[in-house]
Coordinates of C-alpha atoms in Angstrom, one line a residue:
X1 CA 0.0 0.0 0.0
X2 CA 1.4 3.4 -1.1
X3 CA -0.3 5.6 1.7
X4 CA 1.4 9.1 0.4
X5 CA 0.3 8.4 -3.2
X6 CA -3.2 7.1 -2.1
X7 CA -3.4 10.4 0.1
X8 CA -2.6 12.4 -2.9
X9 CA -4.8 10.9 -5.3
X10 CA -7.8 11.0 -2.8
X11 CA -7.5 14.8 -2.3
X12 CA -7.0 15.8 -6.0
X13 CA -10.0 13.6 -7.0
X14 CA -12.1 15.3 -4.2
X15 CA -11.0 18.7 -5.3
X16 CA -12.2 18.3 -8.6
X17 CA -15.7 17.4 -7.8
X18 CA -18.4 20.2 -7.1
X19 CA -21.5 19.2 -4.6
X20 CA -23.8 19.5 -7.9
X21 CA -21.7 16.8 -9.7
X22 CA -22.8 14.1 -6.8
X23 CA -26.3 15.4 -6.1
X24 CA -25.5 17.7 -3.2
X25 CA -26.3 21.4 -2.5
X26 CA -23.4 23.8 -2.5
X27 CA -24.4 25.6 0.6
X28 CA -22.9 28.8 2.1
X29 CA -19.4 29.5 3.2
X30 CA -17.6 26.9 1.2
X31 CA -14.1 28.0 1.4
X32 CA -12.3 24.5 0.0
X33 CA -12.6 23.7 -3.6
X34 CA -14.3 20.4 -4.4
X35 CA -16.1 18.4 -1.9
X36 CA -15.7 18.4 1.7
X37 CA -14.1 15.6 3.6
X38 CA -17.3 14.6 5.5
X39 CA -19.2 14.8 2.0
X40 CA -16.9 12.1 0.7
X41 CA -17.0 9.8 3.6
X42 CA -20.8 10.2 3.6
X43 CA -21.2 9.3 -0.1
X44 CA -19.1 6.1 0.4
X45 CA -20.5 5.3 3.6
X46 CA -17.8 5.3 5.9
X47 CA -16.8 7.3 8.8
X48 CA -15.2 10.7 8.5
X49 CA -12.6 10.1 10.8
X50 CA -11.5 7.0 8.8
X51 CA -11.4 8.9 5.5
X52 CA -9.6 11.8 7.0
X53 CA -6.8 9.7 8.1
X54 CA -6.6 8.1 4.6
X55 CA -6.1 11.6 3.2
X56 CA -3.4 12.3 6.0
X57 CA -1.4 8.8 4.7
X58 CA -2.0 7.5 8.2
X59 CA -5.3 5.3 7.9
X60 CA -5.3 1.4 7.6
X61 CA -5.7 -0.6 4.4
X62 CA -8.9 -0.1 3.0
X63 CA -10.9 -3.1 2.1
X64 CA -11.9 -3.8 -1.4
X65 CA -15.3 -2.8 -0.5
X66 CA -14.4 0.4 0.8
X67 CA -12.3 1.1 -2.5
X68 CA -15.3 0.5 -4.4
X69 CA -17.4 2.7 -2.4
X70 CA -14.8 5.4 -2.7
X71 CA -14.4 5.0 -6.5
X72 CA -18.1 5.4 -6.8
X73 CA -18.1 8.4 -4.5
X74 CA -15.4 10.5 -6.4
X75 CA -16.8 9.4 -9.4
X76 CA -13.6 7.8 -10.7
X77 CA -13.1 6.3 -14.4
X78 CA -12.5 2.6 -14.8
X79 CA -8.7 3.7 -15.4
X80 CA -8.8 5.6 -12.1
X81 CA -10.6 3.2 -10.1
X82 CA -7.9 0.5 -11.2
X83 CA -5.1 2.9 -10.0
X84 CA -6.8 3.4 -6.7
X85 CA -6.9 -0.4 -6.3
X86 CA -3.1 -0.6 -7.2
X87 CA -2.4 2.4 -4.4
X88 CA -3.9 0.2 -2.1
X89 CA -2.2 -2.9 -2.8
X90 CA -5.0 -4.9 -4.3
X91 CA -5.7 -5.9 -7.9
X92 CA -8.7 -4.2 -9.4
X93 CA -12.2 -5.8 -8.7
X94 CA -13.3 -7.7 -11.7
X95 CA -16.6 -6.6 -13.3
X96 CA -19.5 -8.6 -12.8
X97 CA -19.8 -9.7 -16.6
X98 CA -19.0 -8.3 -20.0
X99 CA -20.3 -5.5 -21.4
X100 CA -22.7 -5.4 -24.3
X101 CA -23.1 -1.8 -25.0
X102 CA -21.2 -1.0 -28.1
X103 CA -19.8 2.6 -28.1
X104 CA -21.5 5.2 -30.7
X105 CA -18.0 5.9 -32.4
X106 CA -17.4 2.2 -33.2
X107 CA -21.1 1.8 -34.6
X108 CA -20.2 4.7 -36.9
X109 CA -16.9 3.2 -37.8
X110 CA -18.4 0.1 -38.8
X111 CA -21.1 1.9 -40.8
X112 CA -18.2 3.6 -42.7
X113 CA -16.3 0.3 -43.4
X114 CA -18.2 -0.4 -46.8
X115 CA -15.5 -2.5 -48.6
X116 CA -14.5 -4.7 -45.6
X117 CA -16.7 -7.1 -43.3
X118 CA -16.3 -5.8 -39.7
X119 CA -17.9 -6.8 -36.4
X120 CA -18.0 -6.6 -32.7
X121 CA -17.3 -9.4 -30.4
X122 CA -17.7 -9.6 -26.7
X123 CA -15.8 -11.7 -24.2
X124 CA -18.0 -14.5 -24.4
X125 CA -18.0 -14.3 -28.4
X126 CA -21.4 -13.1 -28.9
X127 CA -21.6 -10.5 -32.3
X128 CA -22.8 -7.7 -30.8
X129 CA -22.5 -5.4 -34.0
X130 CA -21.7 -5.7 -37.6
X131 CA -21.7 -3.7 -40.7
X132 CA -23.8 -4.8 -44.0
X133 CA -20.9 -6.5 -45.6
X134 CA -20.2 -8.8 -42.6
X135 CA -23.6 -9.6 -42.5
X136 CA -23.8 -10.9 -45.9
X137 CA -20.8 -12.8 -45.5
X138 CA -21.9 -14.6 -42.3
X139 CA -25.6 -15.0 -43.1
X140 CA -28.5 -12.5 -42.4
X141 CA -27.6 -11.9 -38.9
X142 CA -30.5 -9.7 -38.3
X143 CA -32.8 -13.0 -38.5
X144 CA -30.7 -14.9 -35.9
X145 CA -31.7 -14.4 -32.4
X146 CA -29.3 -12.5 -30.0
X147 CA -28.3 -16.0 -28.2
X148 CA -27.4 -17.6 -31.5
X149 CA -25.0 -15.1 -32.8
X150 CA -22.3 -16.8 -30.9
X151 CA -19.1 -17.9 -32.7
X152 CA -18.3 -20.5 -30.2
X153 CA -21.7 -22.0 -30.9
X154 CA -21.3 -21.9 -34.7
X155 CA -17.9 -23.7 -34.6
X156 CA -18.7 -26.6 -32.1
X157 CA -22.2 -27.0 -33.4
X158 CA -21.2 -27.4 -37.0
X159 CA -21.8 -30.4 -38.8
X160 CA -18.4 -30.2 -40.5
X161 CA -16.5 -29.7 -37.2
X162 CA -14.1 -32.7 -37.4
X163 CA -12.9 -31.3 -40.9
X164 CA -13.0 -28.0 -39.4
X165 CA -10.5 -29.1 -36.6
X166 CA -8.2 -30.8 -38.8
X167 CA -7.9 -27.7 -41.2
X168 CA -4.8 -25.9 -40.1
X169 CA -5.9 -22.2 -39.9
X170 CA -9.7 -23.0 -39.1
X171 CA -8.3 -25.6 -36.3
X172 CA -6.0 -23.1 -34.8
X173 CA -8.9 -20.5 -34.8
X174 CA -11.3 -23.0 -32.9
X175 CA -8.7 -23.9 -30.4
X176 CA -7.5 -20.5 -29.5
X177 CA -11.3 -19.3 -29.4
X178 CA -11.7 -21.9 -26.5
X179 CA -8.5 -20.5 -24.7
X180 CA -9.5 -17.1 -24.9
X181 CA -13.0 -18.0 -23.7
X182 CA -11.3 -19.9 -20.4
X183 CA -9.3 -16.5 -19.8
X184 CA -12.8 -14.6 -20.1
X185 CA -14.1 -17.3 -17.7
X186 CA -11.4 -16.3 -15.3
X187 CA -12.2 -12.5 -15.6
X188 CA -15.9 -13.1 -14.9
X189 CA -16.2 -16.0 -12.6
X190 CA -19.8 -14.9 -11.8
X191 CA -21.2 -14.3 -15.0
X192 CA -24.2 -16.7 -15.6
X193 CA -24.1 -16.3 -19.6
X194 CA -20.5 -17.6 -19.8
X195 CA -21.3 -20.3 -17.4
X196 CA -24.2 -21.4 -19.2
X197 CA -22.3 -21.3 -22.3
X198 CA -19.5 -23.6 -21.2
X199 CA -22.2 -26.2 -19.7
X200 CA -23.8 -26.5 -22.9
X201 CA -20.8 -26.7 -25.1
X202 CA -19.5 -29.4 -22.5
X203 CA -22.8 -31.4 -22.6
X204 CA -22.9 -31.0 -26.4
X205 CA -19.6 -31.2 -27.9
X206 CA -16.7 -33.8 -26.8
X207 CA -14.4 -31.7 -28.9
X208 CA -14.8 -28.8 -26.9
X209 CA -14.8 -30.7 -23.8
X210 CA -11.5 -32.1 -24.6
X211 CA -9.9 -28.7 -25.4
X212 CA -11.4 -27.1 -22.3
X213 CA -10.0 -29.8 -20.3
X214 CA -6.5 -28.8 -21.1
X215 CA -7.0 -25.5 -19.2
X216 CA -4.9 -23.6 -21.8
X217 CA -5.4 -19.8 -21.8
X218 CA -4.6 -17.5 -24.7
X219 CA -5.8 -14.1 -25.9
X220 CA -7.2 -14.1 -29.4
X221 CA -4.8 -12.4 -31.9
X222 CA -4.8 -11.7 -35.5
X223 CA -4.7 -14.5 -37.7
X224 CA -5.5 -15.5 -41.8
X225 CA -8.7 -16.7 -42.8
X226 CA -10.3 -18.1 -45.9
X227 CA -14.0 -18.2 -46.5
X228 CA -15.4 -20.6 -49.0
X229 CA -18.7 -18.6 -50.3
X230 CA -21.3 -20.3 -52.4
X231 CA -21.8 -17.1 -54.6
X232 CA -18.4 -15.4 -54.9
X233 CA -16.0 -18.3 -54.1
X234 CA -12.7 -18.2 -52.0
X235 CA -12.2 -15.1 -49.9
X236 CA -8.8 -14.9 -48.1
X237 CA -8.4 -12.2 -45.5
X238 CA -6.1 -11.2 -42.5
X239 CA -8.4 -11.1 -39.7
X240 CA -7.4 -8.0 -37.6
X241 CA -8.5 -7.9 -34.1
X242 CA -8.6 -4.5 -32.3
X243 CA -9.6 -3.9 -28.5
X244 CA -12.0 -1.7 -27.4
X245 CA -10.7 0.0 -24.4
X246 CA -12.9 -0.4 -21.0
X247 CA -15.4 -2.9 -22.7
X248 CA -13.6 -6.1 -23.0
X249 CA -15.1 -6.2 -26.8
X250 CA -13.2 -6.4 -30.0
X251 CA -13.5 -5.0 -33.3
X252 CA -13.0 -7.8 -35.9
X253 CA -12.1 -6.8 -39.6
X254 CA -11.6 -9.0 -42.3
X255 CA -9.0 -7.2 -44.4
X256 CA -8.0 -8.6 -48.0
X257 CA -5.1 -7.8 -50.0
X258 CA -5.7 -4.5 -52.0
X259 CA -6.6 -5.3 -55.5
X260 CA -6.4 -9.1 -55.0
X261 CA -9.1 -11.7 -56.1
X262 CA -10.5 -11.7 -52.6
X263 CA -10.7 -7.9 -52.6
X264 CA -12.7 -8.2 -55.9
X265 CA -15.0 -11.0 -54.5
X266 CA -16.0 -8.8 -51.6
X267 CA -16.8 -5.8 -53.9
X268 CA -18.9 -8.2 -56.0
X269 CA -20.7 -9.6 -53.2
X270 CA -21.6 -6.1 -52.1
X271 CA -22.7 -5.2 -55.5
X272 CA -24.9 -8.2 -55.7
X273 CA -26.8 -7.4 -52.5
X274 CA -27.4 -3.9 -54.0
X275 CA -26.0 -2.0 -51.0

């Protein structure tokens, strides 16, 4: 626990807030900038004396519950909250589950990518958003129920799963997806959605169960992908995975070589759709 840095951090975060920011009346004769110490302690549900000692770098180590309460009271961002935990000698508390709200800027970016398929995955491998070309390439996603827009389910329910796993690139992707899902299960141990997905796959797919039992963990990275489309033929792309900060989501972009046959095939697919 870094008491001196923790005290300085709390003071600066308190000073930047106005009473109106946290729903309090300004009151009269307010001489100090920002919130008063007793106001922070009230918002955090802790004693004023305990909070004063923290700001004086002489308090005992706060519990994780108190750190979460202070983060809420001081309206800390995710990065600031993580920093608060580190100053107190704790690892940041995990979120209860993966976020599903996609930032507006990411949605606008998807809409602007007209010549390349792109979509957003969460930590559970649910597809949360996509552009029209991705929808054309992967089927009419608008007609697929949200619970079924899951890449893990698609892979391990596939009737040609054995061929899929024997293929070099597709097999590596399937294995890395299971390893990535296990990492997500570790980050969100209480998330019912991930728990239910794992339980379903263990019951329905011996191949998934075998991979899951290895306890391998690996974050998903960029890779090559080959798609055999029934209308425009084979499409080969570099699959770029771009993390979205603070949400544990990824933008996945299928980028073909400019001027290649795959590039032309994607343009042809878009033209055939009339979009």
